[in-house]
PDB file of C-alpha atoms in Angstrom:
ATOM      1  CA  LYS Q   1      27.583   3.730  19.656  1.00  0.00           C
ATOM      2  CA  GLN Q   2      26.604   2.613  16.160  1.00  0.00           C
ATOM      3  CA  TRP Q   3      25.315  -0.872  15.346  1.00  0.00           C
ATOM      4  CA  TYR Q   4      24.099  -2.901  12.473  1.00  0.00           C
ATOM      5  CA  GLN Q   5      21.078  -5.082  12.692  1.00  0.00           C
ATOM      6  CA  ARG Q   6      19.748  -7.683  10.154  1.00  0.00           C
ATOM      7  CA  ARG Q   7      16.159  -8.611  10.768  1.00  0.00           C
ATOM      8  CA  VAL Q   8      13.586 -10.921   8.955  1.00  0.00           C
ATOM      9  CA  ARG Q   9      10.401  -8.856   9.039  1.00  0.00           C
ATOM     10  CA  GLY Q  10       6.952 -10.186   9.605  1.00  0.00           C
ATOM     11  CA  ASP Q  11       6.197  -9.616   5.893  1.00  0.00           C
ATOM     12  CA  SER Q  12       9.061 -11.987   5.180  1.00  0.00           C
ATOM     13  CA  VAL Q  13      11.393  -9.212   4.091  1.00  0.00           C
ATOM     14  CA  THR Q  14      14.941  -9.203   5.296  1.00  0.00           C
ATOM     15  CA  VAL Q  15      16.220  -5.807   6.081  1.00  0.00           C
ATOM     16  CA  SER Q  16      19.609  -4.413   7.341  1.00  0.00           C
ATOM     17  CA  VAL Q  17      19.404  -1.413   9.569  1.00  0.00           C
ATOM     18  CA  ASP Q  18      22.181   0.822  10.760  1.00  0.00           C
ATOM     19  CA  ALA Q  19      21.310   2.963  13.785  1.00  0.00           C
ATOM     20  CA  VAL Q  20      23.234   5.153  16.272  1.00  0.00           C
ATOM     21  CA  VAL Q  21      22.404   5.745  19.969  1.00  0.00           C
ATOM     22  CA  TYR Q  22      23.843   8.859  21.467  1.00  0.00           C
ATOM     23  CA  PHE Q  23      24.037   8.536  25.288  1.00  0.00           C
ATOM     24  CA  ARG Q  24      25.914   9.771  28.350  1.00  0.00           C
ATOM     25  CA  ILE Q  25      26.374   8.762  31.865  1.00  0.00           C
ATOM     26  CA  GLN Q  26      24.620  11.393  33.978  1.00  0.00           C
ATOM     27  CA  ASP Q  27      24.835   9.497  37.312  1.00  0.00           C
ATOM     28  CA  ALA Q  28      28.213   7.706  37.558  1.00  0.00           C
ATOM     29  CA  ILE Q  29      27.294   6.062  41.044  1.00  0.00           C
ATOM     30  CA  SER Q  30      24.046   4.534  39.536  1.00  0.00           C
ATOM     31  CA  SER Q  31      25.862   3.384  36.357  1.00  0.00           C
ATOM     32  CA  VAL Q  32      28.566   1.551  38.438  1.00  0.00           C
ATOM     33  CA  CYS Q  33      26.363   0.147  41.198  1.00  0.00           C
ATOM     34  CA  ASN Q  34      23.223  -0.935  39.053  1.00  0.00           C
ATOM     35  CA  VAL Q  35      24.869  -2.531  35.979  1.00  0.00           C
ATOM     36  CA  ASP Q  36      28.167  -4.378  35.259  1.00  0.00           C
ATOM     37  CA  ASN Q  37      29.002  -2.695  32.045  1.00  0.00           C
ATOM     38  CA  VAL Q  38      26.969   0.223  31.159  1.00  0.00           C
ATOM     39  CA  ARG Q  39      28.067   0.571  27.512  1.00  0.00           C
ATOM     40  CA  THR Q  40      27.519  -3.196  26.574  1.00  0.00           C
ATOM     41  CA  SER Q  41      24.244  -3.229  28.419  1.00  0.00           C
ATOM     42  CA  THR Q  42      23.043  -0.048  26.601  1.00  0.00           C
ATOM     43  CA  ARG Q  43      24.112  -1.449  23.237  1.00  0.00           C
ATOM     44  CA  LEU Q  44      22.428  -4.787  23.913  1.00  0.00           C
ATOM     45  CA  LEU Q  45      19.224  -3.139  25.012  1.00  0.00           C
ATOM     46  CA  ALA Q  46      19.287  -0.768  21.906  1.00  0.00           C
ATOM     47  CA  GLN Q  47      19.799  -3.890  19.541  1.00  0.00           C
ATOM     48  CA  THR Q  48      17.005  -5.769  21.304  1.00  0.00           C
ATOM     49  CA  THR Q  49      14.701  -2.693  21.119  1.00  0.00           C
ATOM     50  CA  LEU Q  50      15.435  -2.154  17.524  1.00  0.00           C
ATOM     51  CA  ARG Q  51      14.895  -5.702  16.759  1.00  0.00           C
ATOM     52  CA  ASN Q  52      11.617  -5.739  18.575  1.00  0.00           C
ATOM     53  CA  MET Q  53      10.425  -2.624  16.936  1.00  0.00           C
ATOM     54  CA  LEU Q  54      11.247  -3.690  13.423  1.00  0.00           C
ATOM     55  CA  GLY Q  55       9.472  -6.953  14.053  1.00  0.00           C
ATOM     56  CA  THR Q  56       6.132  -4.972  14.415  1.00  0.00           C
ATOM     57  CA  LYS Q  57       6.562  -2.901  11.126  1.00  0.00           C
ATOM     58  CA  THR Q  58       6.185  -3.581   7.578  1.00  0.00           C
ATOM     59  CA  LEU Q  59       8.879  -2.593   5.028  1.00  0.00           C
ATOM     60  CA  SER Q  60       7.037   0.410   3.927  1.00  0.00           C
ATOM     61  CA  GLU Q  61       6.432   1.492   7.547  1.00  0.00           C
ATOM     62  CA  ILE Q  62      10.194   1.030   8.199  1.00  0.00           C
ATOM     63  CA  LEU Q  63      11.082   3.140   5.233  1.00  0.00           C
ATOM     64  CA  SER Q  64       8.558   5.897   5.778  1.00  0.00           C
ATOM     65  CA  GLU Q  65       8.615   6.104   9.644  1.00  0.00           C
ATOM     66  CA  ARG Q  66      12.333   6.293  10.385  1.00  0.00           C
ATOM     67  CA  GLU Q  67      11.897   9.418  12.535  1.00  0.00           C
ATOM     68  CA  GLU Q  68       9.054   7.923  14.552  1.00  0.00           C
ATOM     69  CA  ILE Q  69      10.884   4.630  15.103  1.00  0.00           C
ATOM     70  CA  SER Q  70      13.992   6.742  16.362  1.00  0.00           C
ATOM     71  CA  LYS Q  71      11.886   8.849  18.673  1.00  0.00           C
ATOM     72  CA  SER Q  72      10.060   5.796  20.008  1.00  0.00           C
ATOM     73  CA  MET Q  73      13.345   3.981  20.503  1.00  0.00           C
ATOM     74  CA  GLN Q  74      14.724   6.948  22.405  1.00  0.00           C
ATOM     75  CA  ARG Q  75      11.871   7.051  24.851  1.00  0.00           C
ATOM     76  CA  ILE Q  76      12.011   3.299  25.475  1.00  0.00           C
ATOM     77  CA  LEU Q  77      15.825   3.225  25.889  1.00  0.00           C
ATOM     78  CA  ASP Q  78      15.849   6.397  28.072  1.00  0.00           C
ATOM     79  CA  SER Q  79      13.322   5.086  30.410  1.00  0.00           C
ATOM     80  CA  ALA Q  80      15.006   1.640  30.514  1.00  0.00           C
ATOM     81  CA  THR Q  81      18.400   3.080  31.115  1.00  0.00           C
ATOM     82  CA  ASP Q  82      17.393   5.725  33.731  1.00  0.00           C
ATOM     83  CA  PRO Q  83      17.956   3.412  36.656  1.00  0.00           C
ATOM     84  CA  TRP Q  84      21.580   2.840  35.352  1.00  0.00           C
ATOM     85  CA  GLY Q  85      22.259   6.500  35.359  1.00  0.00           C
ATOM     86  CA  VAL Q  86      22.369   6.800  31.620  1.00  0.00           C
ATOM     87  CA  LEU Q  87      20.685   9.512  29.629  1.00  0.00           C
ATOM     88  CA  VAL Q  88      19.745   8.460  25.960  1.00  0.00           C
ATOM     89  CA  GLU Q  89      20.045  11.790  24.151  1.00  0.00           C
ATOM     90  CA  ARG Q  90      19.230  10.730  20.670  1.00  0.00           C
ATOM     91  CA  VAL Q  91      18.559   7.738  18.446  1.00  0.00           C
ATOM     92  CA  GLU Q  92      18.991   7.754  14.688  1.00  0.00           C
ATOM     93  CA  VAL Q  93      18.162   5.194  12.255  1.00  0.00           C
ATOM     94  CA  LYS Q  94      20.759   6.012   9.715  1.00  0.00           C
ATOM     95  CA  ASP Q  95      20.297   3.426   6.858  1.00  0.00           C
ATOM     96  CA  VAL Q  96      17.820   0.742   5.802  1.00  0.00           C
ATOM     97  CA  ARG Q  97      19.199  -1.690   3.212  1.00  0.00           C
ATOM     98  CA  LEU Q  98      17.406  -4.191   1.246  1.00  0.00           C
ATOM     99  CA  PRO Q  99      18.765  -7.342  -0.305  1.00  0.00           C
ATOM    100  CA  PRO Q 100      19.794  -6.894  -3.991  1.00  0.00           C
ATOM    101  CA  ALA Q 101      17.319  -9.630  -5.099  1.00  0.00           C
ATOM    102  CA  LEU Q 102      14.503  -7.724  -3.375  1.00  0.00           C
ATOM    103  CA  GLN Q 103      15.709  -4.453  -4.968  1.00  0.00           C
ATOM    104  CA  ARG Q 104      15.558  -6.173  -8.355  1.00  0.00           C
ATOM    105  CA  SER Q 105      12.150  -7.498  -7.681  1.00  0.00           C
ATOM    106  CA  MET Q 106      10.892  -4.116  -6.542  1.00  0.00           C
ATOM    107  CA  ALA Q 107      12.301  -2.567  -9.672  1.00  0.00           C
ATOM    108  CA  ALA Q 108      10.552  -5.151 -12.022  1.00  0.00           C
ATOM    109  CA  GLU Q 109       7.355  -4.581 -10.154  1.00  0.00           C
ATOM    110  CA  ALA Q 110       7.639  -0.796 -10.652  1.00  0.00           C
ATOM    111  CA  GLU Q 111       8.439  -1.141 -14.319  1.00  0.00           C
ATOM    112  CA  ALA Q 112       5.402  -3.392 -14.651  1.00  0.00           C
ATOM    113  CA  GLN Q 113       3.267  -0.842 -13.010  1.00  0.00           C
ATOM    114  CA  ARG Q 114       4.576   1.878 -15.384  1.00  0.00           C
ATOM    115  CA  ASP Q 115       3.999  -0.303 -18.395  1.00  0.00           C
ATOM    116  CA  ALA Q 116       0.371  -1.018 -17.131  1.00  0.00           C
ATOM    117  CA  ARG Q 117      -0.174   2.744 -16.594  1.00  0.00           C
ATOM    118  CA  ALA Q 118       1.111   3.447 -20.147  1.00  0.00           C
ATOM    119  CA  LYS Q 119      -1.267   0.891 -21.663  1.00  0.00           C
ATOM    120  CA  VAL Q 120      -4.146   2.412 -19.840  1.00  0.00           C
ATOM    121  CA  ILE Q 121      -3.138   5.868 -21.122  1.00  0.00           C
ATOM    122  CA  ALA Q 122      -2.740   4.577 -24.730  1.00  0.00           C
ATOM    123  CA  ALA Q 123      -6.144   2.836 -24.320  1.00  0.00           C
ATOM    124  CA  GLU Q 124      -7.796   6.138 -23.260  1.00  0.00           C
ATOM    125  CA  GLY Q 125      -6.071   7.959 -26.106  1.00  0.00           C
ATOM    126  CA  GLU Q 126      -7.534   5.330 -28.591  1.00  0.00           C
ATOM    127  CA  LEU Q 127     -11.005   5.804 -27.032  1.00  0.00           C
ATOM    128  CA  LEU Q 128     -10.760   9.488 -27.565  1.00  0.00           C
ATOM    129  CA  ALA Q 129      -9.619   9.194 -31.147  1.00  0.00           C
ATOM    130  CA  SER Q 130     -12.359   6.699 -31.901  1.00  0.00           C
ATOM    131  CA  LYS Q 131     -14.972   9.141 -30.512  1.00  0.00           C
ATOM    132  CA  ALA Q 132     -13.470  11.919 -32.647  1.00  0.00           C
ATOM    133  CA  LEU Q 133     -13.437   9.738 -35.777  1.00  0.00           C
ATOM    134  CA  LYS Q 134     -17.159   8.809 -35.125  1.00  0.00           C
ATOM    135  CA  GLU Q 135     -18.023  12.548 -34.856  1.00  0.00           C
ATOM    136  CA  ALA Q 136     -16.195  13.305 -38.124  1.00  0.00           C
ATOM    137  CA  ALA Q 137     -17.743  10.362 -39.887  1.00  0.00           C
ATOM    138  CA  ASP Q 138     -21.278  11.745 -38.640  1.00  0.00           C
ATOM    139  CA  VAL Q 139     -20.369  15.124 -40.064  1.00  0.00           C
ATOM    140  CA  PHE Q 140     -19.107  13.505 -43.381  1.00  0.00           C
ATOM    141  CA  SER Q 141     -22.321  11.454 -43.711  1.00  0.00           C
ATOM    142  CA  GLU Q 142     -24.496  14.506 -43.347  1.00  0.00           C
ATOM    143  CA  SER Q 143     -22.847  16.005 -46.361  1.00  0.00           C
ATOM    144  CA  PRO Q 144     -21.105  14.033 -49.117  1.00  0.00           C
ATOM    145  CA  ALA Q 145     -19.367  17.206 -50.350  1.00  0.00           C
ATOM    146  CA  THR Q 146     -17.529  17.563 -47.002  1.00  0.00           C
ATOM    147  CA  LEU Q 147     -15.912  14.236 -47.632  1.00  0.00           C
ATOM    148  CA  GLN Q 148     -14.820  15.235 -51.044  1.00  0.00           C
ATOM    149  CA  LEU Q 149     -13.356  18.446 -49.781  1.00  0.00           C
ATOM    150  CA  ARG Q 150     -11.447  16.512 -47.149  1.00  0.00           C
ATOM    151  CA  TYR Q 151     -10.222  14.113 -49.659  1.00  0.00           C
ATOM    152  CA  LEU Q 152      -8.934  16.867 -51.962  1.00  0.00           C
ATOM    153  CA  GLN Q 153      -7.322  18.629 -48.871  1.00  0.00           C
ATOM    154  CA  THR Q 154      -5.403  15.245 -48.173  1.00  0.00           C
ATOM    155  CA  LEU Q 155      -4.342  15.134 -51.763  1.00  0.00           C
ATOM    156  CA  GLY Q 156      -2.984  18.702 -51.487  1.00  0.00           C
ATOM    157  CA  ALA Q 157      -0.996  17.867 -48.391  1.00  0.00           C
ATOM    158  CA  ILE Q 158       0.450  14.769 -50.148  1.00  0.00           C
ATOM    159  CA  ALA Q 159       1.430  16.887 -53.073  1.00  0.00           C
ATOM    160  CA  THR Q 160       3.322  19.449 -51.074  1.00  0.00           C
ATOM    161  CA  GLU Q 161       5.540  16.683 -49.701  1.00  0.00           C
ATOM    162  CA  GLN Q 162       7.112  16.478 -53.177  1.00  0.00           C
ATOM    163  CA  ASN Q 163       6.266  12.910 -53.779  1.00  0.00           C
ATOM    164  CA  SER Q 164       6.969  11.933 -57.411  1.00  0.00           C
ATOM    165  CA  THR Q 165       3.834   9.676 -57.717  1.00  0.00           C
ATOM    166  CA  ILE Q 166       0.397  10.372 -56.366  1.00  0.00           C
ATOM    167  CA  ILE Q 167      -2.074   7.591 -56.686  1.00  0.00           C
ATOM    168  CA  PHE Q 168      -5.395   9.270 -57.208  1.00  0.00           C
ATOM    169  CA  PRO Q 169      -8.280   6.993 -56.534  1.00  0.00           C
ATOM    170  CA  VAL Q 170     -11.536   8.032 -57.990  1.00  0.00           C
ATOM    171  CA  PRO Q 171     -14.728   7.030 -56.116  1.00  0.00           C
ATOM    172  CA  ILE Q 172     -17.212   5.067 -58.286  1.00  0.00           C
ATOM    173  CA  GLN Q 173     -19.973   7.566 -57.670  1.00  0.00           C
ATOM    174  CA  MET Q 174     -17.942  10.281 -59.334  1.00  0.00           C
ATOM    175  CA  LEU Q 175     -17.356   8.079 -62.473  1.00  0.00           C
ATOM    176  CA  LYS Q 176     -20.997   7.253 -62.730  1.00  0.00           C
ATOM    177  CA  SER Q 177     -21.834  10.975 -62.474  1.00  0.00           C
ATOM    178  CA  LEU Q 178     -19.436  11.760 -65.266  1.00  0.00           C
ATOM    179  CA  GLY Q 179     -20.885   8.974 -67.467  1.00  0.00           C
ATOM    180  CA  GLN Q 180     -24.330  10.422 -67.174  1.00  0.00           C
TER     181      GLN Q 180
END
């Protein structure tokens, strides 16, 4: 028998759960003598058991421990229905649904976390770039000719891009040395 259960969780999250209980009557005399309606009683017991089990779990536990919840429910239901002559063969938690508003909220939270991680990665990249620039500046400060060579290399790269105008700034030190 399949049933649908809607439950407000202890962590204030409303979840809708579909579950199925597979059972059979193994002792017809006990099922007739010990309970008025074995199917209804088993269904109500299963709903109550599911409701009680979900009430002790957080949303993440419900989503990640569906198998454990099913097995635990099977053990509880089988022992409770044994006096009725019922054997619970299997319990399956089929579906756990969240309200659309909660789904949107979780999606927004996940997007914010992705954005935060992207900003951290970008900041780490900036830090590495600044360290590399500092090392380059240290090398250039040791030898002014290195800076001039890099400057000329950059001009060469600009020239190969077929720009029609190249602005060629001349360092003041170069002009002073030409004037002497």
